[in-house]
Amino acid sequence: MLGGSVTTTGNTDVCLVPPEVPTPFPNMATWTNSIGFVPEILIIMSPSCNILTSISISTGDEPGKEGGVKSGTTQGVFQPLTGLPNVLLNGLPACNVGITNGTSNTTNTTSIYTIPSQTVVVAA
């Protein structure tokens, strides 16, 4: 389950670099920038995350100043799309390693969260 500080990396974000050249960039987001986390439930003294927790801005694709090839945006929201249905935090599925994420915007490719932020509380 997510709790603590970690950076998660999404799939490559293909953005347009002047003069309109499609170029792949890594797309990352840091959970310490999350909003909508669960402050009442602490994991290693850090708020936990459920599927309503999002990261307000992603980084790494800023050089694509013309925006994403499909979306036309960069530095978008990083949003969990799936969670653990058998572990609820404030009534919603908890986020854990293996969840699917929407990266940068709703029209970009999805990614899978693969790096644990903590290894004390593990759920499957």
PDB file of N, CA and C in Angstrom, residues 39-121:
ATOM      1  N   PRO A  39      -5.428  11.256   5.379  1.00  0.00           N
ATOM      2  CA  PRO A  39      -4.576  11.667   6.503  1.00  0.00           C
ATOM      3  C   PRO A  39      -4.871  10.923   7.802  1.00  0.00           C
ATOM      4  N   GLU A  40      -6.049  10.311   7.905  1.00  0.00           N
ATOM      5  CA  GLU A  40      -6.416   9.606   9.141  1.00  0.00           C
ATOM      6  C   GLU A  40      -5.721   8.262   9.274  1.00  0.00           C
ATOM      7  N   ILE A  41      -5.234   7.701   8.169  1.00  0.00           N
ATOM      8  CA  ILE A  41      -4.590   6.388   8.193  1.00  0.00           C
ATOM      9  C   ILE A  41      -3.130   6.573   7.790  1.00  0.00           C
ATOM     10  N   LEU A  42      -2.232   6.400   8.767  1.00  0.00           N
ATOM     11  CA  LEU A  42      -0.811   6.605   8.520  1.00  0.00           C
ATOM     12  C   LEU A  42      -0.102   5.272   8.300  1.00  0.00           C
ATOM     13  N   ILE A  43       0.774   5.242   7.315  1.00  0.00           N
ATOM     14  CA  ILE A  43       1.642   4.099   7.063  1.00  0.00           C
ATOM     15  C   ILE A  43       3.064   4.638   7.146  1.00  0.00           C
ATOM     16  N   ILE A  44       3.821   4.158   8.107  1.00  0.00           N
ATOM     17  CA  ILE A  44       5.162   4.672   8.396  1.00  0.00           C
ATOM     18  C   ILE A  44       5.103   6.193   8.563  1.00  0.00           C
ATOM     19  N   MET A  45       4.164   6.639   9.349  1.00  0.00           N
ATOM     20  CA  MET A  45       3.981   8.056   9.688  1.00  0.00           C
ATOM     21  C   MET A  45       3.709   8.956   8.488  1.00  0.00           C
ATOM     22  N   SER A  46       3.199   8.373   7.411  1.00  0.00           N
ATOM     23  CA  SER A  46       2.828   9.155   6.228  1.00  0.00           C
ATOM     24  C   SER A  46       1.391   8.830   5.853  1.00  0.00           C
ATOM     25  N   PRO A  47       0.638   9.796   5.339  1.00  0.00           N
ATOM     26  CA  PRO A  47      -0.738   9.531   4.924  1.00  0.00           C
ATOM     27  C   PRO A  47      -0.794   8.448   3.850  1.00  0.00           C
ATOM     28  N   SER A  48      -1.854   7.668   3.879  1.00  0.00           N
ATOM     29  CA  SER A  48      -2.022   6.601   2.893  1.00  0.00           C
ATOM     30  C   SER A  48      -2.821   7.111   1.694  1.00  0.00           C
ATOM     31  N   CYS A  49      -2.891   6.292   0.661  1.00  0.00           N
ATOM     32  CA  CYS A  49      -3.536   6.698  -0.591  1.00  0.00           C
ATOM     33  C   CYS A  49      -4.600   5.697  -1.008  1.00  0.00           C
ATOM     34  N   ASN A  50      -5.730   6.212  -1.489  1.00  0.00           N
ATOM     35  CA  ASN A  50      -6.752   5.366  -2.101  1.00  0.00           C
ATOM     36  C   ASN A  50      -6.954   5.833  -3.548  1.00  0.00           C
ATOM     37  N   ILE A  51      -7.939   5.256  -4.238  1.00  0.00           N
ATOM     38  CA  ILE A  51      -8.062   5.561  -5.671  1.00  0.00           C
ATOM     39  C   ILE A  51      -8.505   6.991  -5.969  1.00  0.00           C
ATOM     40  N   LEU A  52      -8.914   7.747  -4.967  1.00  0.00           N
ATOM     41  CA  LEU A  52      -9.221   9.162  -5.204  1.00  0.00           C
ATOM     42  C   LEU A  52      -8.001  10.057  -5.021  1.00  0.00           C
ATOM     43  N   THR A  53      -6.886   9.477  -4.570  1.00  0.00           N
ATOM     44  CA  THR A  53      -5.654  10.246  -4.423  1.00  0.00           C
ATOM     45  C   THR A  53      -5.055  10.469  -5.803  1.00  0.00           C
ATOM     46  N   SER A  54      -4.694  11.685  -6.101  1.00  0.00           N
ATOM     47  CA  SER A  54      -4.043  11.964  -7.385  1.00  0.00           C
ATOM     48  C   SER A  54      -2.820  12.835  -7.139  1.00  0.00           C
ATOM     49  N   ILE A  55      -1.934  12.848  -8.114  1.00  0.00           N
ATOM     50  CA  ILE A  55      -0.762  13.710  -8.052  1.00  0.00           C
ATOM     51  C   ILE A  55      -1.031  14.834  -9.035  1.00  0.00           C
ATOM     52  N   SER A  56      -1.012  16.049  -8.528  1.00  0.00           N
ATOM     53  CA  SER A  56      -1.499  17.186  -9.307  1.00  0.00           C
ATOM     54  C   SER A  56      -0.651  17.539 -10.519  1.00  0.00           C
ATOM     55  N   ILE A  57       0.601  17.116 -10.544  1.00  0.00           N
ATOM     56  CA  ILE A  57       1.451  17.463 -11.691  1.00  0.00           C
ATOM     57  C   ILE A  57       2.509  16.381 -11.892  1.00  0.00           C
ATOM     58  N   SER A  58       2.748  16.035 -13.139  1.00  0.00           N
ATOM     59  CA  SER A  58       3.828  15.111 -13.480  1.00  0.00           C
ATOM     60  C   SER A  58       4.969  15.909 -14.099  1.00  0.00           C
ATOM     61  N   THR A  59       6.144  15.320 -14.115  1.00  0.00           N
ATOM     62  CA  THR A  59       7.314  16.008 -14.653  1.00  0.00           C
ATOM     63  C   THR A  59       8.058  15.109 -15.634  1.00  0.00           C
ATOM     64  N   GLY A  60       8.983  15.690 -16.344  1.00  0.00           N
ATOM     65  CA  GLY A  60       9.818  14.940 -17.270  1.00  0.00           C
ATOM     66  C   GLY A  60       9.524  15.223 -18.722  1.00  0.00           C
ATOM     67  N   ASP A  61       8.277  15.612 -19.016  1.00  0.00           N
ATOM     68  CA  ASP A  61       7.909  15.858 -20.414  1.00  0.00           C
ATOM     69  C   ASP A  61       7.878  17.348 -20.769  1.00  0.00           C
ATOM     70  N   GLU A  62       8.433  18.184 -19.903  1.00  0.00           N
ATOM     71  CA  GLU A  62       8.426  19.631 -20.151  1.00  0.00           C
ATOM     72  C   GLU A  62       9.128  20.054 -21.444  1.00  0.00           C
ATOM     73  N   PRO A  63      10.206  19.365 -21.892  1.00  0.00           N
ATOM     74  CA  PRO A  63      10.834  19.802 -23.146  1.00  0.00           C
ATOM     75  C   PRO A  63       9.905  19.737 -24.358  1.00  0.00           C
ATOM     76  N   GLY A  64       8.850  18.935 -24.268  1.00  0.00           N
ATOM     77  CA  GLY A  64       7.878  18.862 -25.365  1.00  0.00           C
ATOM     78  C   GLY A  64       6.948  20.055 -25.316  1.00  0.00           C
ATOM     79  N   LYS A  65       7.467  21.222 -25.577  1.00  0.00           N
ATOM     80  CA  LYS A  65       6.734  22.480 -25.405  1.00  0.00           C
ATOM     81  C   LYS A  65       5.481  22.594 -26.258  1.00  0.00           C
ATOM     82  N   GLU A  66       5.391  21.801 -27.328  1.00  0.00           N
ATOM     83  CA  GLU A  66       4.200  21.833 -28.187  1.00  0.00           C
ATOM     84  C   GLU A  66       3.112  20.897 -27.666  1.00  0.00           C
ATOM     85  N   GLY A  67       3.377  20.186 -26.565  1.00  0.00           N
ATOM     86  CA  GLY A  67       2.393  19.299 -25.961  1.00  0.00           C
ATOM     87  C   GLY A  67       2.488  17.876 -26.466  1.00  0.00           C
ATOM     88  N   GLY A  68       1.689  17.011 -25.843  1.00  0.00           N
ATOM     89  CA  GLY A  68       1.652  15.612 -26.242  1.00  0.00           C
ATOM     90  C   GLY A  68       1.074  15.449 -27.636  1.00  0.00           C
ATOM     91  N   VAL A  69       1.519  14.405 -28.342  1.00  0.00           N
ATOM     92  CA  VAL A  69       1.056  14.163 -29.707  1.00  0.00           C
ATOM     93  C   VAL A  69      -0.457  13.994 -29.740  1.00  0.00           C
ATOM     94  N   LYS A  70      -1.004  13.215 -28.795  1.00  0.00           N
ATOM     95  CA  LYS A  70      -2.449  12.967 -28.786  1.00  0.00           C
ATOM     96  C   LYS A  70      -3.214  13.984 -27.940  1.00  0.00           C
ATOM     97  N   SER A  71      -2.668  14.335 -26.772  1.00  0.00           N
ATOM     98  CA  SER A  71      -3.414  15.175 -25.825  1.00  0.00           C
ATOM     99  C   SER A  71      -3.183  16.669 -25.996  1.00  0.00           C
ATOM    100  N   GLY A  72      -2.011  17.033 -26.488  1.00  0.00           N
ATOM    101  CA  GLY A  72      -1.676  18.448 -26.592  1.00  0.00           C
ATOM    102  C   GLY A  72      -1.250  19.073 -25.276  1.00  0.00           C
ATOM    103  N   THR A  73      -1.029  18.250 -24.237  1.00  0.00           N
ATOM    104  CA  THR A  73      -0.657  18.774 -22.917  1.00  0.00           C
ATOM    105  C   THR A  73       0.644  18.153 -22.421  1.00  0.00           C
ATOM    106  N   THR A  74       1.240  18.779 -21.421  1.00  0.00           N
ATOM    107  CA  THR A  74       2.363  18.210 -20.671  1.00  0.00           C
ATOM    108  C   THR A  74       2.106  18.459 -19.195  1.00  0.00           C
ATOM    109  N   GLN A  75       2.840  17.783 -18.340  1.00  0.00           N
ATOM    110  CA  GLN A  75       2.768  17.960 -16.891  1.00  0.00           C
ATOM    111  C   GLN A  75       1.351  17.800 -16.342  1.00  0.00           C
ATOM    112  N   GLY A  76       0.662  16.785 -16.777  1.00  0.00           N
ATOM    113  CA  GLY A  76      -0.714  16.584 -16.344  1.00  0.00           C
ATOM    114  C   GLY A  76      -0.834  15.829 -15.034  1.00  0.00           C
ATOM    115  N   VAL A  77      -2.061  15.541 -14.661  1.00  0.00           N
ATOM    116  CA  VAL A  77      -2.388  14.828 -13.423  1.00  0.00           C
ATOM    117  C   VAL A  77      -2.037  13.350 -13.566  1.00  0.00           C
ATOM    118  N   PHE A  78      -1.531  12.776 -12.493  1.00  0.00           N
ATOM    119  CA  PHE A  78      -1.223  11.355 -12.401  1.00  0.00           C
ATOM    120  C   PHE A  78      -2.304  10.744 -11.520  1.00  0.00           C
ATOM    121  N   GLN A  79      -3.158   9.876 -12.064  1.00  0.00           N
ATOM    122  CA  GLN A  79      -4.341   9.387 -11.359  1.00  0.00           C
ATOM    123  C   GLN A  79      -4.368   7.863 -11.291  1.00  0.00           C
ATOM    124  N   PRO A  80      -4.455   7.269 -10.080  1.00  0.00           N
ATOM    125  CA  PRO A  80      -4.645   5.827  -9.983  1.00  0.00           C
ATOM    126  C   PRO A  80      -5.969   5.423 -10.636  1.00  0.00           C
ATOM    127  N   LEU A  81      -5.955   4.330 -11.385  1.00  0.00           N
ATOM    128  CA  LEU A  81      -7.169   3.848 -12.045  1.00  0.00           C
ATOM    129  C   LEU A  81      -7.727   2.598 -11.381  1.00  0.00           C
ATOM    130  N   THR A  82      -6.876   1.842 -10.696  1.00  0.00           N
ATOM    131  CA  THR A  82      -7.318   0.634 -10.004  1.00  0.00           C
ATOM    132  C   THR A  82      -6.778   0.656  -8.581  1.00  0.00           C
ATOM    133  N   GLY A  83      -7.319  -0.193  -7.738  1.00  0.00           N
ATOM    134  CA  GLY A  83      -6.871  -0.295  -6.357  1.00  0.00           C
ATOM    135  C   GLY A  83      -7.171  -1.680  -5.823  1.00  0.00           C
ATOM    136  N   LEU A  84      -6.886  -1.896  -4.553  1.00  0.00           N
ATOM    137  CA  LEU A  84      -7.156  -3.174  -3.904  1.00  0.00           C
ATOM    138  C   LEU A  84      -8.613  -3.224  -3.454  1.00  0.00           C
ATOM    139  N   PRO A  85      -9.447  -4.064  -4.055  1.00  0.00           N
ATOM    140  CA  PRO A  85     -10.859  -4.093  -3.661  1.00  0.00           C
ATOM    141  C   PRO A  85     -11.092  -4.680  -2.270  1.00  0.00           C
ATOM    142  N   ASN A  86     -10.116  -5.446  -1.748  1.00  0.00           N
ATOM    143  CA  ASN A  86     -10.292  -6.064  -0.432  1.00  0.00           C
ATOM    144  C   ASN A  86      -9.653  -5.265   0.704  1.00  0.00           C
ATOM    145  N   VAL A  87      -9.014  -4.126   0.398  1.00  0.00           N
ATOM    146  CA  VAL A  87      -8.464  -3.232   1.424  1.00  0.00           C
ATOM    147  C   VAL A  87      -9.016  -1.837   1.160  1.00  0.00           C
ATOM    148  N   LEU A  88      -9.859  -1.365   2.074  1.00  0.00           N
ATOM    149  CA  LEU A  88     -10.498  -0.063   1.888  1.00  0.00           C
ATOM    150  C   LEU A  88      -9.911   0.966   2.847  1.00  0.00           C
ATOM    151  N   LEU A  89      -9.616   2.136   2.320  1.00  0.00           N
ATOM    152  CA  LEU A  89      -9.158   3.268   3.124  1.00  0.00           C
ATOM    153  C   LEU A  89     -10.190   4.371   2.958  1.00  0.00           C
ATOM    154  N   ASN A  90     -10.862   4.715   4.039  1.00  0.00           N
ATOM    155  CA  ASN A  90     -11.993   5.652   3.987  1.00  0.00           C
ATOM    156  C   ASN A  90     -13.053   5.186   2.996  1.00  0.00           C
ATOM    157  N   GLY A  91     -13.272   3.875   2.945  1.00  0.00           N
ATOM    158  CA  GLY A  91     -14.328   3.304   2.113  1.00  0.00           C
ATOM    159  C   GLY A  91     -13.983   3.108   0.649  1.00  0.00           C
ATOM    160  N   LEU A  92     -12.751   3.399   0.240  1.00  0.00           N
ATOM    161  CA  LEU A  92     -12.350   3.258  -1.162  1.00  0.00           C
ATOM    162  C   LEU A  92     -11.140   2.344  -1.274  1.00  0.00           C
ATOM    163  N   PRO A  93     -10.991   1.640  -2.414  1.00  0.00           N
ATOM    164  CA  PRO A  93      -9.859   0.727  -2.587  1.00  0.00           C
ATOM    165  C   PRO A  93      -8.513   1.424  -2.382  1.00  0.00           C
ATOM    166  N   ALA A  94      -7.624   0.739  -1.656  1.00  0.00           N
ATOM    167  CA  ALA A  94      -6.287   1.265  -1.379  1.00  0.00           C
ATOM    168  C   ALA A  94      -5.401   1.149  -2.613  1.00  0.00           C
ATOM    169  N   CYS A  95      -4.438   2.048  -2.716  1.00  0.00           N
ATOM    170  CA  CYS A  95      -3.429   1.976  -3.777  1.00  0.00           C
ATOM    171  C   CYS A  95      -2.267   1.130  -3.274  1.00  0.00           C
ATOM    172  N   ASN A  96      -1.717   0.315  -4.137  1.00  0.00           N
ATOM    173  CA  ASN A  96      -0.575  -0.521  -3.788  1.00  0.00           C
ATOM    174  C   ASN A  96       0.274  -0.774  -5.024  1.00  0.00           C
ATOM    175  N   VAL A  97       1.386  -1.482  -4.839  1.00  0.00           N
ATOM    176  CA  VAL A  97       2.229  -1.855  -5.970  1.00  0.00           C
ATOM    177  C   VAL A  97       1.397  -2.706  -6.922  1.00  0.00           C
ATOM    178  N   GLY A  98       1.463  -2.410  -8.194  1.00  0.00           N
ATOM    179  CA  GLY A  98       0.711  -3.145  -9.205  1.00  0.00           C
ATOM    180  C   GLY A  98      -0.531  -2.434  -9.702  1.00  0.00           C
ATOM    181  N   ILE A  99      -0.884  -1.290  -9.090  1.00  0.00           N
ATOM    182  CA  ILE A  99      -2.069  -0.577  -9.564  1.00  0.00           C
ATOM    183  C   ILE A  99      -1.801   0.044 -10.928  1.00  0.00           C
ATOM    184  N   THR A 100      -2.861   0.220 -11.681  1.00  0.00           N
ATOM    185  CA  THR A 100      -2.770   0.881 -12.981  1.00  0.00           C
ATOM    186  C   THR A 100      -2.997   2.370 -12.771  1.00  0.00           C
ATOM    187  N   ASN A 101      -2.192   3.178 -13.446  1.00  0.00           N
ATOM    188  CA  ASN A 101      -2.264   4.632 -13.316  1.00  0.00           C
ATOM    189  C   ASN A 101      -2.534   5.282 -14.655  1.00  0.00           C
ATOM    190  N   GLY A 102      -3.297   6.364 -14.631  1.00  0.00           N
ATOM    191  CA  GLY A 102      -3.420   7.220 -15.797  1.00  0.00           C
ATOM    192  C   GLY A 102      -2.341   8.278 -15.675  1.00  0.00           C
ATOM    193  N   THR A 103      -1.510   8.402 -16.687  1.00  0.00           N
ATOM    194  CA  THR A 103      -0.340   9.261 -16.595  1.00  0.00           C
ATOM    195  C   THR A 103      -0.497  10.523 -17.416  1.00  0.00           C
ATOM    196  N   SER A 104      -0.327  11.658 -16.822  1.00  0.00           N
ATOM    197  CA  SER A 104      -0.272  12.972 -17.455  1.00  0.00           C
ATOM    198  C   SER A 104      -1.624  13.516 -17.889  1.00  0.00           C
ATOM    199  N   ASN A 105      -2.522  12.690 -18.341  1.00  0.00           N
ATOM    200  CA  ASN A 105      -3.856  13.133 -18.748  1.00  0.00           C
ATOM    201  C   ASN A 105      -4.704  11.907 -19.058  1.00  0.00           C
ATOM    202  N   THR A 106      -5.963  12.078 -19.354  1.00  0.00           N
ATOM    203  CA  THR A 106      -6.855  10.937 -19.565  1.00  0.00           C
ATOM    204  C   THR A 106      -6.693  10.258 -20.911  1.00  0.00           C
ATOM    205  N   THR A 107      -6.000  10.877 -21.858  1.00  0.00           N
ATOM    206  CA  THR A 107      -5.852  10.254 -23.173  1.00  0.00           C
ATOM    207  C   THR A 107      -4.483   9.626 -23.379  1.00  0.00           C
ATOM    208  N   ASN A 108      -3.604   9.690 -22.385  1.00  0.00           N
ATOM    209  CA  ASN A 108      -2.267   9.128 -22.519  1.00  0.00           C
ATOM    210  C   ASN A 108      -2.298   7.638 -22.201  1.00  0.00           C
ATOM    211  N   THR A 109      -1.181   6.952 -22.438  1.00  0.00           N
ATOM    212  CA  THR A 109      -1.073   5.541 -22.106  1.00  0.00           C
ATOM    213  C   THR A 109      -1.104   5.361 -20.594  1.00  0.00           C
ATOM    214  N   THR A 110      -1.490   4.182 -20.144  1.00  0.00           N
ATOM    215  CA  THR A 110      -1.503   3.894 -18.712  1.00  0.00           C
ATOM    216  C   THR A 110      -0.161   3.296 -18.310  1.00  0.00           C
ATOM    217  N   SER A 111       0.093   3.280 -17.020  1.00  0.00           N
ATOM    218  CA  SER A 111       1.315   2.686 -16.493  1.00  0.00           C
ATOM    219  C   SER A 111       0.957   1.855 -15.274  1.00  0.00           C
ATOM    220  N   ILE A 112       1.924   1.093 -14.794  1.00  0.00           N
ATOM    221  CA  ILE A 112       1.730   0.283 -13.596  1.00  0.00           C
ATOM    222  C   ILE A 112       2.733   0.739 -12.550  1.00  0.00           C
ATOM    223  N   TYR A 113       2.251   0.970 -11.348  1.00  0.00           N
ATOM    224  CA  TYR A 113       3.089   1.407 -10.234  1.00  0.00           C
ATOM    225  C   TYR A 113       3.912   0.211  -9.761  1.00  0.00           C
ATOM    226  N   THR A 114       5.241   0.265  -9.847  1.00  0.00           N
ATOM    227  CA  THR A 114       6.080  -0.903  -9.577  1.00  0.00           C
ATOM    228  C   THR A 114       7.075  -0.746  -8.436  1.00  0.00           C
ATOM    229  N   ILE A 115       7.246   0.445  -7.888  1.00  0.00           N
ATOM    230  CA  ILE A 115       8.240   0.661  -6.835  1.00  0.00           C
ATOM    231  C   ILE A 115       7.519   0.916  -5.517  1.00  0.00           C
ATOM    232  N   PRO A 116       7.713   0.054  -4.508  1.00  0.00           N
ATOM    233  CA  PRO A 116       7.001   0.273  -3.243  1.00  0.00           C
ATOM    234  C   PRO A 116       7.521   1.500  -2.503  1.00  0.00           C
ATOM    235  N   SER A 117       6.596   2.238  -1.892  1.00  0.00           N
ATOM    236  CA  SER A 117       6.997   3.389  -1.086  1.00  0.00           C
ATOM    237  C   SER A 117       7.343   2.951   0.331  1.00  0.00           C
ATOM    238  N   GLN A 118       6.904   1.772   0.703  1.00  0.00           N
ATOM    239  CA  GLN A 118       7.217   1.199   2.008  1.00  0.00           C
ATOM    240  C   GLN A 118       7.037  -0.316   1.901  1.00  0.00           C
ATOM    241  N   THR A 119       7.678  -1.054   2.793  1.00  0.00           N
ATOM    242  CA  THR A 119       7.583  -2.520   2.749  1.00  0.00           C
ATOM    243  C   THR A 119       7.123  -3.107   4.078  1.00  0.00           C
ATOM    244  N   VAL A 120       6.539  -2.282   4.945  1.00  0.00           N
ATOM    245  CA  VAL A 120       6.056  -2.751   6.236  1.00  0.00           C
ATOM    246  C   VAL A 120       4.644  -3.317   6.114  1.00  0.00           C
ATOM    247  N   VAL A 121       3.761  -2.609   5.426  1.00  0.00           N
ATOM    248  CA  VAL A 121       2.388  -3.064   5.218  1.00  0.00           C
ATOM    249  C   VAL A 121       2.277  -3.549   3.785  1.00  0.00           C
TER     250      VAL A 121
END
